[in-house]
Short mmCIF file of C-alpha atoms in Angstrom, two decimals:
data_model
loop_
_atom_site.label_atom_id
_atom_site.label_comp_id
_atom_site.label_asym_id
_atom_site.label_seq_id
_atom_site.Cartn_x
_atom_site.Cartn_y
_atom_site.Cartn_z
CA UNK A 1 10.85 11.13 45.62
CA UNK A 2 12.71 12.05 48.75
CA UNK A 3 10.96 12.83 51.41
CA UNK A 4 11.33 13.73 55.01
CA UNK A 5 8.39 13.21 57.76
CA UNK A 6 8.38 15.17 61.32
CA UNK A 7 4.77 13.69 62.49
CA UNK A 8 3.90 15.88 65.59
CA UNK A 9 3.60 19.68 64.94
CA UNK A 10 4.23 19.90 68.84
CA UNK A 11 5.61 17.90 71.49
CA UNK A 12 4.85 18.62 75.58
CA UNK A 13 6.78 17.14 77.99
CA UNK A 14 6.92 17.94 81.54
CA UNK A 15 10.90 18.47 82.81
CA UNK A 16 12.46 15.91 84.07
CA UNK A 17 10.71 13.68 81.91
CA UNK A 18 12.10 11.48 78.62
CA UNK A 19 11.92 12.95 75.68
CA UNK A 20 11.44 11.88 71.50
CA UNK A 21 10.49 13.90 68.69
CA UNK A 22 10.01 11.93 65.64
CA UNK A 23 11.36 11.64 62.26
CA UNK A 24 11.16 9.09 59.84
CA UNK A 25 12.38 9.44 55.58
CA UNK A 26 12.43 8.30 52.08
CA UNK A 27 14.96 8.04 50.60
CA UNK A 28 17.21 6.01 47.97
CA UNK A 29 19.91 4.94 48.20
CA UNK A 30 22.34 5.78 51.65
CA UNK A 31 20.86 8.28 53.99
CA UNK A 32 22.77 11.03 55.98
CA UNK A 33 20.35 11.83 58.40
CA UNK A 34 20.58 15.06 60.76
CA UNK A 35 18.86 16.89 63.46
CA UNK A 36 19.12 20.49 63.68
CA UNK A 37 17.98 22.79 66.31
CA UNK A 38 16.33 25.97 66.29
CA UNK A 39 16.11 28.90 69.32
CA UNK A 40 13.54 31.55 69.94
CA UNK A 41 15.58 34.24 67.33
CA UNK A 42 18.72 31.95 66.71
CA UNK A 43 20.05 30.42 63.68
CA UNK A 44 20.04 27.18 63.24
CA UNK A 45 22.20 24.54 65.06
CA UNK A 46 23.11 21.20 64.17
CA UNK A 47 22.66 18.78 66.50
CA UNK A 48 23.78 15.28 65.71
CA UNK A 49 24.19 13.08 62.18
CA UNK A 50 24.13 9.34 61.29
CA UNK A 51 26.28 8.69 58.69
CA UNK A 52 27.50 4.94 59.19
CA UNK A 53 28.16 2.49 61.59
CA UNK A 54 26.33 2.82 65.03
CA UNK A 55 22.77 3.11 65.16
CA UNK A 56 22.70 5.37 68.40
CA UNK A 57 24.64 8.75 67.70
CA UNK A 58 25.12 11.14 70.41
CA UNK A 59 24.99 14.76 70.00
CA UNK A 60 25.16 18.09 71.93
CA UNK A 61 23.11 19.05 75.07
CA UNK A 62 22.75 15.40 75.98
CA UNK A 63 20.67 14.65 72.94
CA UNK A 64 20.53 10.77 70.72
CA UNK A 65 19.06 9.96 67.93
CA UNK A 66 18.45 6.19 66.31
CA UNK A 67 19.26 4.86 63.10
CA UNK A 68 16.59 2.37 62.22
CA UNK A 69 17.17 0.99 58.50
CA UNK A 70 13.87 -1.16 58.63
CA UNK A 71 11.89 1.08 60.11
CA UNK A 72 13.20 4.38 58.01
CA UNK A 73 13.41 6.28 61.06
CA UNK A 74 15.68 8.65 63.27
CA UNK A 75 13.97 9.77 66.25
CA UNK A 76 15.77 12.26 68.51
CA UNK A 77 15.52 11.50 72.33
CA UNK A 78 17.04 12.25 75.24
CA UNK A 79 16.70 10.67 78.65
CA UNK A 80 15.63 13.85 80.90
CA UNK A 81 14.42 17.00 79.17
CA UNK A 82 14.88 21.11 80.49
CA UNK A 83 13.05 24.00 80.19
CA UNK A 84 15.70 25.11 77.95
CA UNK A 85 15.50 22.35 75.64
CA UNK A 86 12.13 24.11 74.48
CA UNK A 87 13.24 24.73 70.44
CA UNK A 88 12.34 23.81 66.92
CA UNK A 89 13.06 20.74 65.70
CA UNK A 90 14.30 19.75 62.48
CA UNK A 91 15.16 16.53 60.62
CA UNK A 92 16.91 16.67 57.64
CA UNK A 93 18.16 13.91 55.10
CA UNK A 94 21.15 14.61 52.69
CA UNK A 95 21.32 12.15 49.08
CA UNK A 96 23.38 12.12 46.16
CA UNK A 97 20.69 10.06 44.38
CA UNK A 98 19.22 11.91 41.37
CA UNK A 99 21.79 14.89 42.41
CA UNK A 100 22.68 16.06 45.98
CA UNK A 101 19.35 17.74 47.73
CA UNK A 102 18.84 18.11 51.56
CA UNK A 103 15.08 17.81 52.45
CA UNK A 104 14.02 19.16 55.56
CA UNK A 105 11.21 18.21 57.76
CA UNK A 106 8.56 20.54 58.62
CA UNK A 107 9.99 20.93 62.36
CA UNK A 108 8.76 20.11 65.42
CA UNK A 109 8.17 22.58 68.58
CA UNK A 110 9.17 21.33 71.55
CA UNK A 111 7.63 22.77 74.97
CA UNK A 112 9.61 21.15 78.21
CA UNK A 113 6.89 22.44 81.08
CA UNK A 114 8.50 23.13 84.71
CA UNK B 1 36.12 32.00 64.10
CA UNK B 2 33.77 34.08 62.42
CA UNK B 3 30.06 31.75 61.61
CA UNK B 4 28.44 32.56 58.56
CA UNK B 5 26.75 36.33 58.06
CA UNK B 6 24.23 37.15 55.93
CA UNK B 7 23.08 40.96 54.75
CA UNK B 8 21.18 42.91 55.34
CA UNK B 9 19.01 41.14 58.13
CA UNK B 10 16.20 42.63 57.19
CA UNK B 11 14.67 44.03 53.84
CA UNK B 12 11.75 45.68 53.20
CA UNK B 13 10.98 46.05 49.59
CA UNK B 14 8.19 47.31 46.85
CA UNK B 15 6.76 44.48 44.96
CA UNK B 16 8.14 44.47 41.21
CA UNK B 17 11.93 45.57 42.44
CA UNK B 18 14.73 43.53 42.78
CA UNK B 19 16.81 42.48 45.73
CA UNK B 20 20.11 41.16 46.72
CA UNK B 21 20.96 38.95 49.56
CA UNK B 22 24.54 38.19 50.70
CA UNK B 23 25.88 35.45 52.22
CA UNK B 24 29.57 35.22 54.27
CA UNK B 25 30.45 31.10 54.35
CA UNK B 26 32.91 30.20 56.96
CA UNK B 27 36.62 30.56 56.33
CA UNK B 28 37.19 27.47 54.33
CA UNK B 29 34.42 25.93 53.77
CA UNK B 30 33.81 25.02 50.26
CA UNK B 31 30.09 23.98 50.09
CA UNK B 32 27.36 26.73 50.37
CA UNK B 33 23.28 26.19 50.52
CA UNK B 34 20.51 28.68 50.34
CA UNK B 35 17.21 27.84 52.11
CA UNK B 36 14.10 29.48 51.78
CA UNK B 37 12.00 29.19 55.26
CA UNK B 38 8.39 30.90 54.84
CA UNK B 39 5.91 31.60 57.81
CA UNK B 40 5.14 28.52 60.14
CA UNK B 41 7.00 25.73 57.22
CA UNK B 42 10.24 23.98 57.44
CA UNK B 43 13.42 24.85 55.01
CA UNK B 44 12.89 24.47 51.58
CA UNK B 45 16.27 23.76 49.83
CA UNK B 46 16.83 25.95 46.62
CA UNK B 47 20.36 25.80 45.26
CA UNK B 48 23.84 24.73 46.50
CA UNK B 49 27.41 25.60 45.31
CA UNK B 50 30.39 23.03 45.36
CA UNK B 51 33.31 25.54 44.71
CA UNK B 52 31.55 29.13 42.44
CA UNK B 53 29.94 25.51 40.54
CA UNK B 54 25.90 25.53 41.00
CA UNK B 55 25.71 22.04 39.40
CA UNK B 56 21.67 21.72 39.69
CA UNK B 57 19.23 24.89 39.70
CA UNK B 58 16.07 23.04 39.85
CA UNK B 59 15.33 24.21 43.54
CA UNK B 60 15.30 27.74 42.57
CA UNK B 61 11.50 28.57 42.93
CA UNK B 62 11.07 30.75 39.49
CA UNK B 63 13.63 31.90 36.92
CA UNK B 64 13.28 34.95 38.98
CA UNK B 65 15.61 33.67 40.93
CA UNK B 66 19.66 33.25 40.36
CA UNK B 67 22.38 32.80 42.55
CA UNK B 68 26.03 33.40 41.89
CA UNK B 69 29.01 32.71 44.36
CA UNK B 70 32.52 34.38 43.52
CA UNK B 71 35.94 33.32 44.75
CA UNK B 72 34.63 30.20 46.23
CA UNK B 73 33.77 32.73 48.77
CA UNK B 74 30.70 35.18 49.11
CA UNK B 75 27.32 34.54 47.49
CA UNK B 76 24.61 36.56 46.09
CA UNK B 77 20.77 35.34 45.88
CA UNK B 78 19.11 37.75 43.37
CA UNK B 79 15.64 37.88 43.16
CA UNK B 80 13.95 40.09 40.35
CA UNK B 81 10.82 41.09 39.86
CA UNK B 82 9.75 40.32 43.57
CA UNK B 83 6.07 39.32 44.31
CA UNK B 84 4.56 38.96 47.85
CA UNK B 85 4.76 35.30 48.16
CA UNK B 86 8.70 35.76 47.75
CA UNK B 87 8.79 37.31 51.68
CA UNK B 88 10.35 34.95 53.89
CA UNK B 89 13.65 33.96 55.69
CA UNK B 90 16.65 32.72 53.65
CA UNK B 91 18.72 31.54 54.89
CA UNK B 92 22.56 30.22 53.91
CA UNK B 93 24.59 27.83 55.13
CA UNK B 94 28.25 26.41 54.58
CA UNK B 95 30.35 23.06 55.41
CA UNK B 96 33.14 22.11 54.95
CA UNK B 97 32.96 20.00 51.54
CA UNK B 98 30.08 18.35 49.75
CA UNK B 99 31.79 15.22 50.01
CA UNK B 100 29.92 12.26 50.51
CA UNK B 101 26.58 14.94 51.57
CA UNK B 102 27.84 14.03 55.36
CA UNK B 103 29.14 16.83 56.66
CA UNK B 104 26.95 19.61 58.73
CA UNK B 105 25.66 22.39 57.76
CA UNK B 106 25.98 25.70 59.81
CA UNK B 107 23.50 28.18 59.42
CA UNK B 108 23.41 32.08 59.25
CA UNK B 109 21.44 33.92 61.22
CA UNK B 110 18.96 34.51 57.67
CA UNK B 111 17.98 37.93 55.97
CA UNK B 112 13.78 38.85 56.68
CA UNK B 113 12.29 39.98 53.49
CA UNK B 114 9.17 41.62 53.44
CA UNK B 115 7.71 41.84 49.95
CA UNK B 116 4.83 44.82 50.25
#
């Protein structure tokens, strides 16, 4: 079965500071892997995707995420965190095996401390 | 260019009736999703249309559930019969084409329902 794993509930970093909320999947066949971003009473926003080719993708905000095929994983970083990057944190897998289906993690808050 | 709406924003609603939820997919995009997000969980995926086609209804929760989309355009999630554990965000979404399940998803802004 697909499935999609966001291990920390919460993350704390102080700002300034590096930054990685976890993900890692199941998943047969070829992965397209996503993170999406969610704001105190906003929608949704996508973030970055892997589909193919380089491991590190770069997305909006100064956010990264990388592709590692052994290790089933897509962690999202980024090299100096802000206040404002405090969100909900989503990882999300799209497959066509056994029919299309995007799983979604169960998020991850994010608090970037001052 | 207009994102994707969804209506109302918020519905309140006796347990045992039925409700409606619309979703608006961007201008052109042929692929539509609807997401159910309860209290404190992530998204749970429940049906997607490729075109008006709903190829695979398996997400959908309960066969009190149905979705329809018209036009390639708007969609309605219909839920009859509502019980309590049916209140919580949907949400829709649109991209551009299924094709190859790796293109983005944008996201509406979700209708609240409240199931007393």
């Amino acid at each position: 079965a697909q499935s999609v794993a966001q291990p920390e509930d919460q993350v704390n970093v102080a700002e300034g500071n590096p930054l990685t909320v976890k993900c890692t999947y199941s998943v047969s066949g070829n992965p397209y892997l996503f993170w999406y971003v969610q704001y105190p009473n906003r929608g949704l926003q996508f973030l970055l995707k892997y589909i193919t080719g380089d491991n590190l993708v770069k997305g909006s905000y100064g956010f990264e995420a990388e592709f590692n095929k052994s290790q089933t994983s897509f962690h999202l970083k980024k090299p100096s965190a802000l206040v404002s990057d405090s969100a909900l944190y989503f990882c999300a897998v799209s497959s066509y095996t056994g029919g299309f289906k995007t799983i979604f993690g169960a998020g991850t808050r994010l608090f970037v401390k001052a | 260019g207009a994102g994707v709406s969804q209506s109302p924003s918020n519905k309140v609603t006796e347990k045992g009736k039925d409700v409606e939820l619309r979703c608006d997919p961007i201008s052109g995009h042929t692929a539509l999703y609807w997401y159910r997000q309860s209290l404190g969980q992530g998204l749970e995926f429940l049906i997607y249309f490729q075109g008006n086609s709903a190829p695979d209804k398996s997400g959908l929760p309960s066969d009190r559930f149905s979705a329809e989309r018209t036009g390639g355009s708007v969609s309605t999630l219909t839920i009859q019969r509502t019980q309590q554990e049916d209140s919580a965000v949907y949400l829709c979404a649109s991209s551009l084409s299924l094709a190859g399940g790796g293109n983005e998803q944008f996201f509406g802004p979700g209708t609240r329902l409240t199931v007393l």
